[in-house]
mmCIF file with all atom_site columns, C-alpha atoms in Angstrom:
data_model
loop_
_atom_site.group_PDB
_atom_site.id
_atom_site.type_symbol
_atom_site.label_atom_id
_atom_site.label_alt_id
_atom_site.label_comp_id
_atom_site.label_asym_id
_atom_site.label_entity_id
_atom_site.label_seq_id
_atom_site.pdbx_PDB_ins_code
_atom_site.Cartn_x
_atom_site.Cartn_y
_atom_site.Cartn_z
_atom_site.occupancy
_atom_site.B_iso_or_equiv
_atom_site.pdbx_formal_charge
_atom_site.auth_seq_id
_atom_site.auth_comp_id
_atom_site.auth_asym_id
_atom_site.auth_atom_id
_atom_site.pdbx_PDB_model_num
ATOM 1   C CA . GLN A 1 1   ? 108.014 71.864  123.464 1.00 0.00 ? 69  GLN A CA 1
ATOM 2   C CA . GLN A 1 2   ? 110.152 74.900  121.960 1.00 0.00 ? 70  GLN A CA 1
ATOM 3   C CA . GLN A 1 3   ? 108.411 75.699  118.583 1.00 0.00 ? 71  GLN A CA 1
ATOM 4   C CA . VAL A 1 4   ? 111.304 78.820  117.538 1.00 0.00 ? 72  VAL A CA 1
ATOM 5   C CA . LYS A 1 5   ? 114.540 77.555  118.001 1.00 0.00 ? 73  LYS A CA 1
ATOM 6   C CA . GLN A 1 6   ? 117.325 80.730  118.064 1.00 0.00 ? 74  GLN A CA 1
ATOM 7   C CA . SER A 1 7   ? 121.157 79.821  117.397 1.00 0.00 ? 75  SER A CA 1
ATOM 8   C CA . PRO A 1 8   ? 124.028 81.228  118.140 1.00 0.00 ? 76  PRO A CA 1
ATOM 9   C CA . GLN A 1 9   ? 123.296 81.569  121.753 1.00 0.00 ? 77  GLN A CA 1
ATOM 10  C CA . SER A 1 10  ? 125.766 84.373  121.916 1.00 0.00 ? 78  SER A CA 1
ATOM 11  C CA . LEU A 1 11  ? 127.782 86.102  118.604 1.00 0.00 ? 79  LEU A CA 1
ATOM 12  C CA . ILE A 1 12  ? 130.904 88.147  118.896 1.00 0.00 ? 80  ILE A CA 1
ATOM 13  C CA . VAL A 1 13  ? 131.674 90.097  115.640 1.00 0.00 ? 81  VAL A CA 1
ATOM 14  C CA . GLN A 1 14  ? 134.122 92.917  115.196 1.00 0.00 ? 82  GLN A CA 1
ATOM 15  C CA . LYS A 1 15  ? 132.609 96.850  114.377 1.00 0.00 ? 83  LYS A CA 1
ATOM 16  C CA . GLY A 1 16  ? 131.721 97.158  110.348 1.00 0.00 ? 84  GLY A CA 1
ATOM 17  C CA . GLY A 1 17  ? 131.020 93.271  110.368 1.00 0.00 ? 85  GLY A CA 1
ATOM 18  C CA . ILE A 1 18  ? 128.187 91.598  109.324 1.00 0.00 ? 86  ILE A CA 1
ATOM 19  C CA . SER A 1 19  ? 126.100 89.832  112.677 1.00 0.00 ? 87  SER A CA 1
ATOM 20  C CA . ILE A 1 20  ? 123.912 87.336  111.338 1.00 0.00 ? 88  ILE A CA 1
ATOM 21  C CA . ILE A 1 21  ? 121.254 85.065  113.315 1.00 0.00 ? 89  ILE A CA 1
ATOM 22  C CA . ASN A 1 22  ? 119.014 82.104  112.655 1.00 0.00 ? 90  ASN A CA 1
ATOM 23  C CA . CYS A 1 23  ? 115.639 80.416  113.972 1.00 0.00 ? 91  CYS A CA 1
ATOM 24  C CA . ALA A 1 24  ? 113.845 77.854  112.771 1.00 0.00 ? 92  ALA A CA 1
ATOM 25  C CA . TYR A 1 25  ? 110.096 77.184  113.552 1.00 0.00 ? 93  TYR A CA 1
ATOM 26  C CA . GLU A 1 26  ? 107.842 74.336  113.715 1.00 0.00 ? 94  GLU A CA 1
ATOM 27  C CA . ASN A 1 27  ? 104.363 75.614  113.302 1.00 0.00 ? 95  ASN A CA 1
ATOM 28  C CA . THR A 1 28  ? 103.327 76.399  109.529 1.00 0.00 ? 96  THR A CA 1
ATOM 29  C CA . ALA A 1 29  ? 100.375 78.310  110.848 1.00 0.00 ? 97  ALA A CA 1
ATOM 30  C CA . PHE A 1 30  ? 102.954 81.216  111.879 1.00 0.00 ? 98  PHE A CA 1
ATOM 31  C CA . ASP A 1 31  ? 102.398 84.169  109.861 1.00 0.00 ? 99  ASP A CA 1
ATOM 32  C CA . TYR A 1 32  ? 104.094 86.854  111.431 1.00 0.00 ? 100 TYR A CA 1
ATOM 33  C CA . PHE A 1 33  ? 107.851 86.831  112.210 1.00 0.00 ? 101 PHE A CA 1
ATOM 34  C CA . PRO A 1 34  ? 108.858 89.825  114.288 1.00 0.00 ? 102 PRO A CA 1
ATOM 35  C CA . TRP A 1 35  ? 112.508 90.447  115.593 1.00 0.00 ? 103 TRP A CA 1
ATOM 36  C CA . TYR A 1 36  ? 112.944 91.940  119.210 1.00 0.00 ? 104 TYR A CA 1
ATOM 37  C CA . GLN A 1 37  ? 116.198 93.752  120.271 1.00 0.00 ? 105 GLN A CA 1
ATOM 38  C CA . GLN A 1 38  ? 116.704 94.076  124.188 1.00 0.00 ? 106 GLN A CA 1
ATOM 39  C CA . PHE A 1 39  ? 119.347 95.872  126.097 1.00 0.00 ? 107 PHE A CA 1
ATOM 40  C CA . PRO A 1 40  ? 120.171 94.949  129.632 1.00 0.00 ? 108 PRO A CA 1
ATOM 41  C CA . GLY A 1 41  ? 117.535 96.238  132.263 1.00 0.00 ? 109 GLY A CA 1
ATOM 42  C CA . LYS A 1 42  ? 114.812 97.380  129.096 1.00 0.00 ? 110 LYS A CA 1
ATOM 43  C CA . GLY A 1 43  ? 112.208 95.267  127.991 1.00 0.00 ? 111 GLY A CA 1
ATOM 44  C CA . PRO A 1 44  ? 112.616 94.016  124.157 1.00 0.00 ? 112 PRO A CA 1
ATOM 45  C CA . ALA A 1 45  ? 111.639 96.547  121.332 1.00 0.00 ? 113 ALA A CA 1
ATOM 46  C CA . LEU A 1 46  ? 110.286 95.420  118.090 1.00 0.00 ? 114 LEU A CA 1
ATOM 47  C CA . LEU A 1 47  ? 113.223 96.172  115.277 1.00 0.00 ? 115 LEU A CA 1
ATOM 48  C CA . ILE A 1 48  ? 111.887 94.877  112.033 1.00 0.00 ? 116 ILE A CA 1
ATOM 49  C CA . ALA A 1 49  ? 109.174 92.055  111.531 1.00 0.00 ? 117 ALA A CA 1
ATOM 50  C CA . ILE A 1 50  ? 108.239 90.108  108.322 1.00 0.00 ? 118 ILE A CA 1
ATOM 51  C CA . ARG A 1 51  ? 105.021 88.189  106.491 1.00 0.00 ? 119 ARG A CA 1
ATOM 52  C CA . PRO A 1 52  ? 105.599 84.933  105.053 1.00 0.00 ? 120 PRO A CA 1
ATOM 53  C CA . ASP A 1 53  ? 104.740 86.210  101.806 1.00 0.00 ? 121 ASP A CA 1
ATOM 54  C CA . VAL A 1 54  ? 107.874 87.983  101.356 1.00 0.00 ? 122 VAL A CA 1
ATOM 55  C CA . SER A 1 55  ? 111.430 86.595  101.333 1.00 0.00 ? 123 SER A CA 1
ATOM 56  C CA . GLU A 1 56  ? 113.362 89.973  102.865 1.00 0.00 ? 124 GLU A CA 1
ATOM 57  C CA . LYS A 1 57  ? 112.506 92.707  104.061 1.00 0.00 ? 125 LYS A CA 1
ATOM 58  C CA . LYS A 1 58  ? 115.240 95.533  104.976 1.00 0.00 ? 126 LYS A CA 1
ATOM 59  C CA . GLU A 1 59  ? 114.800 98.317  107.022 1.00 0.00 ? 127 GLU A CA 1
ATOM 60  C CA . GLY A 1 60  ? 118.318 100.504 107.403 1.00 0.00 ? 128 GLY A CA 1
ATOM 61  C CA . ARG A 1 61  ? 121.389 98.262  108.406 1.00 0.00 ? 129 ARG A CA 1
ATOM 62  C CA . PHE A 1 62  ? 119.027 95.417  109.369 1.00 0.00 ? 130 PHE A CA 1
ATOM 63  C CA . THR A 1 63  ? 117.691 92.724  107.173 1.00 0.00 ? 131 THR A CA 1
ATOM 64  C CA . ILE A 1 64  ? 115.279 89.655  107.507 1.00 0.00 ? 132 ILE A CA 1
ATOM 65  C CA . SER A 1 65  ? 115.624 86.775  105.483 1.00 0.00 ? 133 SER A CA 1
ATOM 66  C CA . PHE A 1 66  ? 112.285 84.211  105.118 1.00 0.00 ? 134 PHE A CA 1
ATOM 67  C CA . ASN A 1 67  ? 112.411 81.062  103.595 1.00 0.00 ? 135 ASN A CA 1
ATOM 68  C CA . LYS A 1 68  ? 108.973 79.720  103.895 1.00 0.00 ? 136 LYS A CA 1
ATOM 69  C CA . SER A 1 69  ? 109.891 76.085  102.919 1.00 0.00 ? 137 SER A CA 1
ATOM 70  C CA . ALA A 1 70  ? 112.710 75.609  105.293 1.00 0.00 ? 138 ALA A CA 1
ATOM 71  C CA . LYS A 1 71  ? 110.892 77.173  107.744 1.00 0.00 ? 139 LYS A CA 1
ATOM 72  C CA . GLN A 1 72  ? 113.952 79.289  108.847 1.00 0.00 ? 140 GLN A CA 1
ATOM 73  C CA . PHE A 1 73  ? 114.264 83.014  109.074 1.00 0.00 ? 141 PHE A CA 1
ATOM 74  C CA . SER A 1 74  ? 117.114 85.232  109.833 1.00 0.00 ? 142 SER A CA 1
ATOM 75  C CA . LEU A 1 75  ? 118.293 88.475  110.961 1.00 0.00 ? 143 LEU A CA 1
ATOM 76  C CA . HIS A 1 76  ? 121.221 90.292  109.230 1.00 0.00 ? 144 HIS A CA 1
ATOM 77  C CA . ILE A 1 77  ? 122.960 93.390  110.977 1.00 0.00 ? 145 ILE A CA 1
ATOM 78  C CA . MET A 1 78  ? 125.112 95.239  108.523 1.00 0.00 ? 146 MET A CA 1
ATOM 79  C CA . ASP A 1 79  ? 127.829 97.573  109.176 1.00 0.00 ? 147 ASP A CA 1
ATOM 80  C CA . SER A 1 80  ? 127.409 96.203  112.804 1.00 0.00 ? 148 SER A CA 1
ATOM 81  C CA . GLN A 1 81  ? 128.054 98.985  115.340 1.00 0.00 ? 149 GLN A CA 1
ATOM 82  C CA . PRO A 1 82  ? 129.110 98.905  119.334 1.00 0.00 ? 150 PRO A CA 1
ATOM 83  C CA . GLY A 1 83  ? 125.892 100.193 119.752 1.00 0.00 ? 151 GLY A CA 1
ATOM 84  C CA . ASP A 1 84  ? 123.888 97.194  118.260 1.00 0.00 ? 152 ASP A CA 1
ATOM 85  C CA . SER A 1 85  ? 125.439 94.789  121.161 1.00 0.00 ? 153 SER A CA 1
ATOM 86  C CA . ALA A 1 86  ? 122.197 93.411  123.066 1.00 0.00 ? 154 ALA A CA 1
ATOM 87  C CA . THR A 1 87  ? 120.029 90.272  122.896 1.00 0.00 ? 155 THR A CA 1
ATOM 88  C CA . TYR A 1 88  ? 118.207 89.657  119.846 1.00 0.00 ? 156 TYR A CA 1
ATOM 89  C CA . PHE A 1 89  ? 114.871 87.523  120.292 1.00 0.00 ? 157 PHE A CA 1
ATOM 90  C CA . CYS A 1 90  ? 113.020 86.135  117.349 1.00 0.00 ? 158 CYS A CA 1
ATOM 91  C CA . ALA A 1 91  ? 109.578 85.393  117.642 1.00 0.00 ? 159 ALA A CA 1
ATOM 92  C CA . ALA A 1 92  ? 106.558 84.197  115.780 1.00 0.00 ? 160 ALA A CA 1
ATOM 93  C CA . SER A 1 93  ? 102.676 84.067  115.684 1.00 0.00 ? 161 SER A CA 1
ATOM 94  C CA . GLY A 1 94  ? 99.895  83.048  114.079 1.00 0.00 ? 162 GLY A CA 1
ATOM 95  C CA . GLY A 1 95  ? 97.350  80.185  113.548 1.00 0.00 ? 163 GLY A CA 1
ATOM 96  C CA . GLY A 1 96  ? 95.678  79.804  116.668 1.00 0.00 ? 164 GLY A CA 1
ATOM 97  C CA . SER A 1 97  ? 97.778  80.936  119.053 1.00 0.00 ? 165 SER A CA 1
ATOM 98  C CA . ASN A 1 98  ? 97.640  84.557  117.420 1.00 0.00 ? 166 ASN A CA 1
ATOM 99  C CA . TYR A 1 99  ? 97.412  86.043  120.546 1.00 0.00 ? 167 TYR A CA 1
ATOM 100 C CA . LYS A 1 100 ? 101.006 85.524  121.890 1.00 0.00 ? 168 LYS A CA 1
ATOM 101 C CA . LEU A 1 101 ? 104.537 85.451  120.354 1.00 0.00 ? 169 LEU A CA 1
ATOM 102 C CA . THR A 1 102 ? 106.191 82.147  120.884 1.00 0.00 ? 170 THR A CA 1
ATOM 103 C CA . PHE A 1 103 ? 109.908 83.254  121.487 1.00 0.00 ? 171 PHE A CA 1
ATOM 104 C CA . GLY A 1 104 ? 113.348 81.963  120.573 1.00 0.00 ? 172 GLY A CA 1
ATOM 105 C CA . LYS A 1 105 ? 115.731 82.142  123.438 1.00 0.00 ? 173 LYS A CA 1
ATOM 106 C CA . GLY A 1 106 ? 117.600 84.838  122.246 1.00 0.00 ? 174 GLY A CA 1
ATOM 107 C CA . THR A 1 107 ? 120.857 85.483  120.722 1.00 0.00 ? 175 THR A CA 1
ATOM 108 C CA . LEU A 1 108 ? 123.605 87.842  122.729 1.00 0.00 ? 176 LEU A CA 1
ATOM 109 C CA . LEU A 1 109 ? 125.491 90.139  120.607 1.00 0.00 ? 177 LEU A CA 1
ATOM 110 C CA . THR A 1 110 ? 128.620 91.191  121.431 1.00 0.00 ? 178 THR A CA 1
ATOM 111 C CA . VAL A 1 111 ? 130.077 94.183  118.540 1.00 0.00 ? 179 VAL A CA 1
ATOM 112 C CA . ASN A 1 112 ? 133.869 94.856  119.329 1.00 0.00 ? 180 ASN A CA 1
ATOM 113 C CA . PRO A 1 113 ? 135.305 98.467  118.403 1.00 0.00 ? 181 PRO A CA 1
ATOM 114 C CA . ASP B 2 1   ? 110.451 105.519 127.129 1.00 0.00 ? 117 ASP B CA 1
ATOM 115 C CA . SER B 2 2   ? 108.209 102.950 125.369 1.00 0.00 ? 118 SER B CA 1
ATOM 116 C CA . GLY B 2 3   ? 104.775 104.292 127.311 1.00 0.00 ? 119 GLY B CA 1
ATOM 117 C CA . VAL B 2 4   ? 104.415 100.996 128.953 1.00 0.00 ? 120 VAL B CA 1
ATOM 118 C CA . THR B 2 5   ? 104.921 101.407 132.993 1.00 0.00 ? 121 THR B CA 1
ATOM 119 C CA . GLN B 2 6   ? 106.188 98.573  135.034 1.00 0.00 ? 122 GLN B CA 1
ATOM 120 C CA . THR B 2 7   ? 106.163 99.420  139.046 1.00 0.00 ? 123 THR B CA 1
ATOM 121 C CA . PRO B 2 8   ? 108.126 97.827  140.920 1.00 0.00 ? 124 PRO B CA 1
ATOM 122 C CA . LYS B 2 9   ? 111.260 97.357  138.748 1.00 0.00 ? 125 LYS B CA 1
ATOM 123 C CA . HIS B 2 10  ? 113.053 95.086  141.658 1.00 0.00 ? 126 HIS B CA 1
ATOM 124 C CA . LEU B 2 11  ? 111.232 92.778  143.877 1.00 0.00 ? 127 LEU B CA 1
ATOM 125 C CA . ILE B 2 12  ? 112.969 91.079  146.770 1.00 0.00 ? 128 ILE B CA 1
ATOM 126 C CA . THR B 2 13  ? 110.498 88.525  148.534 1.00 0.00 ? 129 THR B CA 1
ATOM 127 C CA . ALA B 2 14  ? 110.692 85.334  150.733 1.00 0.00 ? 130 ALA B CA 1
ATOM 128 C CA . THR B 2 15  ? 109.552 81.748  149.570 1.00 0.00 ? 131 THR B CA 1
ATOM 129 C CA . GLY B 2 16  ? 105.930 81.471  150.237 1.00 0.00 ? 132 GLY B CA 1
ATOM 130 C CA . GLN B 2 17  ? 104.837 85.243  150.081 1.00 0.00 ? 133 GLN B CA 1
ATOM 131 C CA . ARG B 2 18  ? 102.519 87.163  148.077 1.00 0.00 ? 134 ARG B CA 1
ATOM 132 C CA . VAL B 2 19  ? 103.397 89.910  145.371 1.00 0.00 ? 135 VAL B CA 1
ATOM 133 C CA . THR B 2 20  ? 101.639 92.065  142.953 1.00 0.00 ? 136 THR B CA 1
ATOM 134 C CA . LEU B 2 21  ? 102.923 93.510  140.325 1.00 0.00 ? 137 LEU B CA 1
ATOM 135 C CA . ARG B 2 22  ? 101.400 96.458  138.600 1.00 0.00 ? 138 ARG B CA 1
ATOM 136 C CA . CYS B 2 23  ? 101.756 97.523  134.686 1.00 0.00 ? 139 CYS B CA 1
ATOM 137 C CA . SER B 2 24  ? 100.181 100.534 133.257 1.00 0.00 ? 140 SER B CA 1
ATOM 138 C CA . PRO B 2 25  ? 99.508  100.525 129.396 1.00 0.00 ? 141 PRO B CA 1
ATOM 139 C CA . ARG B 2 26  ? 100.407 103.084 126.848 1.00 0.00 ? 142 ARG B CA 1
ATOM 140 C CA . SER B 2 27  ? 97.570  105.736 126.409 1.00 0.00 ? 143 SER B CA 1
ATOM 141 C CA . GLY B 2 28  ? 94.780  104.235 124.043 1.00 0.00 ? 144 GLY B CA 1
ATOM 142 C CA . ASP B 2 29  ? 96.025  100.561 124.236 1.00 0.00 ? 145 ASP B CA 1
ATOM 143 C CA . LEU B 2 30  ? 93.359  98.197  125.344 1.00 0.00 ? 146 LEU B CA 1
ATOM 144 C CA . SER B 2 31  ? 95.416  94.626  125.218 1.00 0.00 ? 147 SER B CA 1
ATOM 145 C CA . VAL B 2 32  ? 97.971  94.215  128.223 1.00 0.00 ? 148 VAL B CA 1
ATOM 146 C CA . TYR B 2 33  ? 100.164 90.627  128.007 1.00 0.00 ? 149 TYR B CA 1
ATOM 147 C CA . TRP B 2 34  ? 101.681 89.440  130.515 1.00 0.00 ? 150 TRP B CA 1
ATOM 148 C CA . TYR B 2 35  ? 105.611 87.268  129.562 1.00 0.00 ? 151 TYR B CA 1
ATOM 149 C CA . GLN B 2 36  ? 108.037 86.053  132.023 1.00 0.00 ? 152 GLN B CA 1
ATOM 150 C CA . GLN B 2 37  ? 111.060 85.611  131.457 1.00 0.00 ? 153 GLN B CA 1
ATOM 151 C CA . SER B 2 38  ? 113.680 83.307  133.222 1.00 0.00 ? 154 SER B CA 1
ATOM 152 C CA . LEU B 2 39  ? 117.198 82.132  131.747 1.00 0.00 ? 155 LEU B CA 1
ATOM 153 C CA . ASP B 2 40  ? 116.043 78.512  131.433 1.00 0.00 ? 156 ASP B CA 1
ATOM 154 C CA . GLN B 2 41  ? 112.365 79.137  129.583 1.00 0.00 ? 157 GLN B CA 1
ATOM 155 C CA . GLY B 2 42  ? 113.153 82.544  127.867 1.00 0.00 ? 158 GLY B CA 1
ATOM 156 C CA . LEU B 2 43  ? 110.114 84.626  127.508 1.00 0.00 ? 159 LEU B CA 1
ATOM 157 C CA . GLN B 2 44  ? 106.705 83.122  127.860 1.00 0.00 ? 160 GLN B CA 1
ATOM 158 C CA . PHE B 2 45  ? 103.702 83.939  127.678 1.00 0.00 ? 161 PHE B CA 1
ATOM 159 C CA . LEU B 2 46  ? 101.522 84.072  130.575 1.00 0.00 ? 162 LEU B CA 1
ATOM 160 C CA . ILE B 2 47  ? 98.185  85.970  129.609 1.00 0.00 ? 163 ILE B CA 1
ATOM 161 C CA . GLN B 2 48  ? 96.101  88.505  128.254 1.00 0.00 ? 164 GLN B CA 1
ATOM 162 C CA . TYR B 2 49  ? 93.424  91.217  128.932 1.00 0.00 ? 165 TYR B CA 1
ATOM 163 C CA . TYR B 2 50  ? 91.316  93.097  126.926 1.00 0.00 ? 166 TYR B CA 1
ATOM 164 C CA . ASN B 2 51  ? 89.588  96.134  128.140 1.00 0.00 ? 167 ASN B CA 1
ATOM 165 C CA . GLY B 2 52  ? 89.220  94.062  131.132 1.00 0.00 ? 168 GLY B CA 1
ATOM 166 C CA . GLU B 2 53  ? 88.525  90.439  130.225 1.00 0.00 ? 169 GLU B CA 1
ATOM 167 C CA . GLU B 2 54  ? 91.023  88.112  129.881 1.00 0.00 ? 170 GLU B CA 1
ATOM 168 C CA . ARG B 2 55  ? 90.979  86.801  126.883 1.00 0.00 ? 171 ARG B CA 1
ATOM 169 C CA . ALA B 2 56  ? 94.010  84.393  126.020 1.00 0.00 ? 172 ALA B CA 1
ATOM 170 C CA . LYS B 2 57  ? 95.877  82.280  128.633 1.00 0.00 ? 173 LYS B CA 1
ATOM 171 C CA . GLY B 2 58  ? 99.753  80.408  128.507 1.00 0.00 ? 174 GLY B CA 1
ATOM 172 C CA . ASN B 2 59  ? 101.345 78.353  130.482 1.00 0.00 ? 175 ASN B CA 1
ATOM 173 C CA . ILE B 2 60  ? 100.335 80.567  134.124 1.00 0.00 ? 176 ILE B CA 1
ATOM 174 C CA . LEU B 2 61  ? 100.664 78.551  137.284 1.00 0.00 ? 177 LEU B CA 1
ATOM 175 C CA . GLU B 2 62  ? 97.427  78.088  139.129 1.00 0.00 ? 178 GLU B CA 1
ATOM 176 C CA . ARG B 2 63  ? 98.826  80.415  141.933 1.00 0.00 ? 179 ARG B CA 1
ATOM 177 C CA . PHE B 2 64  ? 99.613  83.188  139.352 1.00 0.00 ? 180 PHE B CA 1
ATOM 178 C CA . SER B 2 65  ? 96.435  85.406  138.759 1.00 0.00 ? 181 SER B CA 1
ATOM 179 C CA . ALA B 2 66  ? 96.144  88.699  136.965 1.00 0.00 ? 182 ALA B CA 1
ATOM 180 C CA . GLN B 2 67  ? 93.281  91.009  136.049 1.00 0.00 ? 183 GLN B CA 1
ATOM 181 C CA . GLN B 2 68  ? 92.883  94.583  134.572 1.00 0.00 ? 184 GLN B CA 1
ATOM 182 C CA . PHE B 2 69  ? 90.796  97.360  135.786 1.00 0.00 ? 185 PHE B CA 1
ATOM 183 C CA . PRO B 2 70  ? 88.856  99.915  134.311 1.00 0.00 ? 186 PRO B CA 1
ATOM 184 C CA . ASP B 2 71  ? 91.263  102.547 133.982 1.00 0.00 ? 187 ASP B CA 1
ATOM 185 C CA . LEU B 2 72  ? 93.121  99.709  131.755 1.00 0.00 ? 188 LEU B CA 1
ATOM 186 C CA . HIS B 2 73  ? 95.744  99.382  134.424 1.00 0.00 ? 189 HIS B CA 1
ATOM 187 C CA . SER B 2 74  ? 96.834  95.543  134.945 1.00 0.00 ? 190 SER B CA 1
ATOM 188 C CA . GLU B 2 75  ? 98.246  93.457  138.111 1.00 0.00 ? 191 GLU B CA 1
ATOM 189 C CA . LEU B 2 76  ? 99.870  90.562  138.095 1.00 0.00 ? 192 LEU B CA 1
ATOM 190 C CA . ASN B 2 77  ? 99.493  88.727  141.520 1.00 0.00 ? 193 ASN B CA 1
ATOM 191 C CA . LEU B 2 78  ? 102.136 85.857  142.367 1.00 0.00 ? 194 LEU B CA 1
ATOM 192 C CA . SER B 2 79  ? 101.390 83.962  145.533 1.00 0.00 ? 195 SER B CA 1
ATOM 193 C CA . SER B 2 80  ? 102.942 80.957  147.707 1.00 0.00 ? 196 SER B CA 1
ATOM 194 C CA . LEU B 2 81  ? 106.421 82.154  145.667 1.00 0.00 ? 197 LEU B CA 1
ATOM 195 C CA . GLU B 2 82  ? 108.671 79.641  144.942 1.00 0.00 ? 198 GLU B CA 1
ATOM 196 C CA . LEU B 2 83  ? 112.601 80.099  144.316 1.00 0.00 ? 199 LEU B CA 1
ATOM 197 C CA . GLY B 2 84  ? 111.834 78.868  140.873 1.00 0.00 ? 200 GLY B CA 1
ATOM 198 C CA . ASP B 2 85  ? 109.494 82.127  140.631 1.00 0.00 ? 201 ASP B CA 1
ATOM 199 C CA . SER B 2 86  ? 112.378 84.515  140.312 1.00 0.00 ? 202 SER B CA 1
ATOM 200 C CA . ALA B 2 87  ? 112.368 85.783  136.819 1.00 0.00 ? 203 ALA B CA 1
ATOM 201 C CA . LEU B 2 88  ? 111.914 89.124  135.334 1.00 0.00 ? 204 LEU B CA 1
ATOM 202 C CA . TYR B 2 89  ? 108.023 89.580  134.406 1.00 0.00 ? 205 TYR B CA 1
ATOM 203 C CA . PHE B 2 90  ? 107.384 92.266  131.420 1.00 0.00 ? 206 PHE B CA 1
ATOM 204 C CA . CYS B 2 91  ? 104.187 93.291  130.311 1.00 0.00 ? 207 CYS B CA 1
ATOM 205 C CA . ALA B 2 92  ? 103.134 94.617  126.805 1.00 0.00 ? 208 ALA B CA 1
ATOM 206 C CA . SER B 2 93  ? 100.325 96.363  125.683 1.00 0.00 ? 209 SER B CA 1
ATOM 207 C CA . SER B 2 94  ? 98.545  97.010  122.390 1.00 0.00 ? 210 SER B CA 1
ATOM 208 C CA . VAL B 2 95  ? 95.485  98.396  120.681 1.00 0.00 ? 211 VAL B CA 1
ATOM 209 C CA . ARG B 2 96  ? 94.127  95.408  119.289 1.00 0.00 ? 212 ARG B CA 1
ATOM 210 C CA . ILE B 2 97  ? 92.277  92.689  120.511 1.00 0.00 ? 213 ILE B CA 1
ATOM 211 C CA . ARG B 2 98  ? 94.060  90.095  118.928 1.00 0.00 ? 214 ARG B CA 1
ATOM 212 C CA . GLY B 2 99  ? 97.569  89.809  117.444 1.00 0.00 ? 215 GLY B CA 1
ATOM 213 C CA . PRO B 2 100 ? 100.804 90.473  118.444 1.00 0.00 ? 216 PRO B CA 1
ATOM 214 C CA . TYR B 2 101 ? 101.632 93.367  115.932 1.00 0.00 ? 217 TYR B CA 1
ATOM 215 C CA . GLY B 2 102 ? 102.279 96.871  117.706 1.00 0.00 ? 218 GLY B CA 1
ATOM 216 C CA . TYR B 2 103 ? 103.361 95.223  120.787 1.00 0.00 ? 219 TYR B CA 1
ATOM 217 C CA . THR B 2 104 ? 105.127 97.490  123.381 1.00 0.00 ? 220 THR B CA 1
ATOM 218 C CA . PHE B 2 105 ? 106.996 96.011  126.457 1.00 0.00 ? 221 PHE B CA 1
ATOM 219 C CA . GLY B 2 106 ? 107.773 97.837  129.505 1.00 0.00 ? 222 GLY B CA 1
ATOM 220 C CA . SER B 2 107 ? 110.893 97.602  131.334 1.00 0.00 ? 223 SER B CA 1
ATOM 221 C CA . GLY B 2 108 ? 109.878 94.696  133.277 1.00 0.00 ? 224 GLY B CA 1
ATOM 222 C CA . THR B 2 109 ? 109.801 94.077  137.216 1.00 0.00 ? 225 THR B CA 1
ATOM 223 C CA . ARG B 2 110 ? 112.510 91.726  138.675 1.00 0.00 ? 226 ARG B CA 1
ATOM 224 C CA . LEU B 2 111 ? 111.479 89.590  141.078 1.00 0.00 ? 227 LEU B CA 1
ATOM 225 C CA . THR B 2 112 ? 113.997 87.646  143.027 1.00 0.00 ? 228 THR B CA 1
ATOM 226 C CA . VAL B 2 113 ? 112.034 85.293  145.601 1.00 0.00 ? 229 VAL B CA 1
ATOM 227 C CA . VAL B 2 114 ? 114.817 84.217  148.592 1.00 0.00 ? 230 VAL B CA 1
#
């Protein structure tokens, strides 16, 4: 059972454009929603995270938007750069499974120069 | 460098064999988590250890086992290997006993079973 659904699988954006990746979750006990960035040959690295008590969190060019009623959250990358080309994973944790992260399947982002 | 060290980086072995993957957590971190990353299943939680004790188990096969030693490094043992066990295996460490906040992942071990 996939508890976190991520879309799209892949995304191509021009330099300077906005990249948007969406995730939906099922478990209403989830209370921590991080996004991870993974470059080839590296492990996932925490990018930004949000709790459900806020609807938006911004760190530099990266913004998480959170919609608790719809059980959805998204990552927006403003002014996308070629260096942002990587695989992005959304994840969720909380409730009885707060010891682990449940990951989405990932989005391969390519930013063309 | 994340501070979490995984060895080896690559491992090629035959079906039926047994391998050991090693993880050294970040200095000060007491929790070690193991994840499997495959193309079809994505990143899946396997098991967590905290200060030497098993704390949580995910979808870890009976052929797989892990332990955490007094110096806090952890080993993931995979036995009777099958082609489907080919994957990237990541460990992550955290200072907390519970909660994935502040997870730091290593660079992974790529296991290829032939």
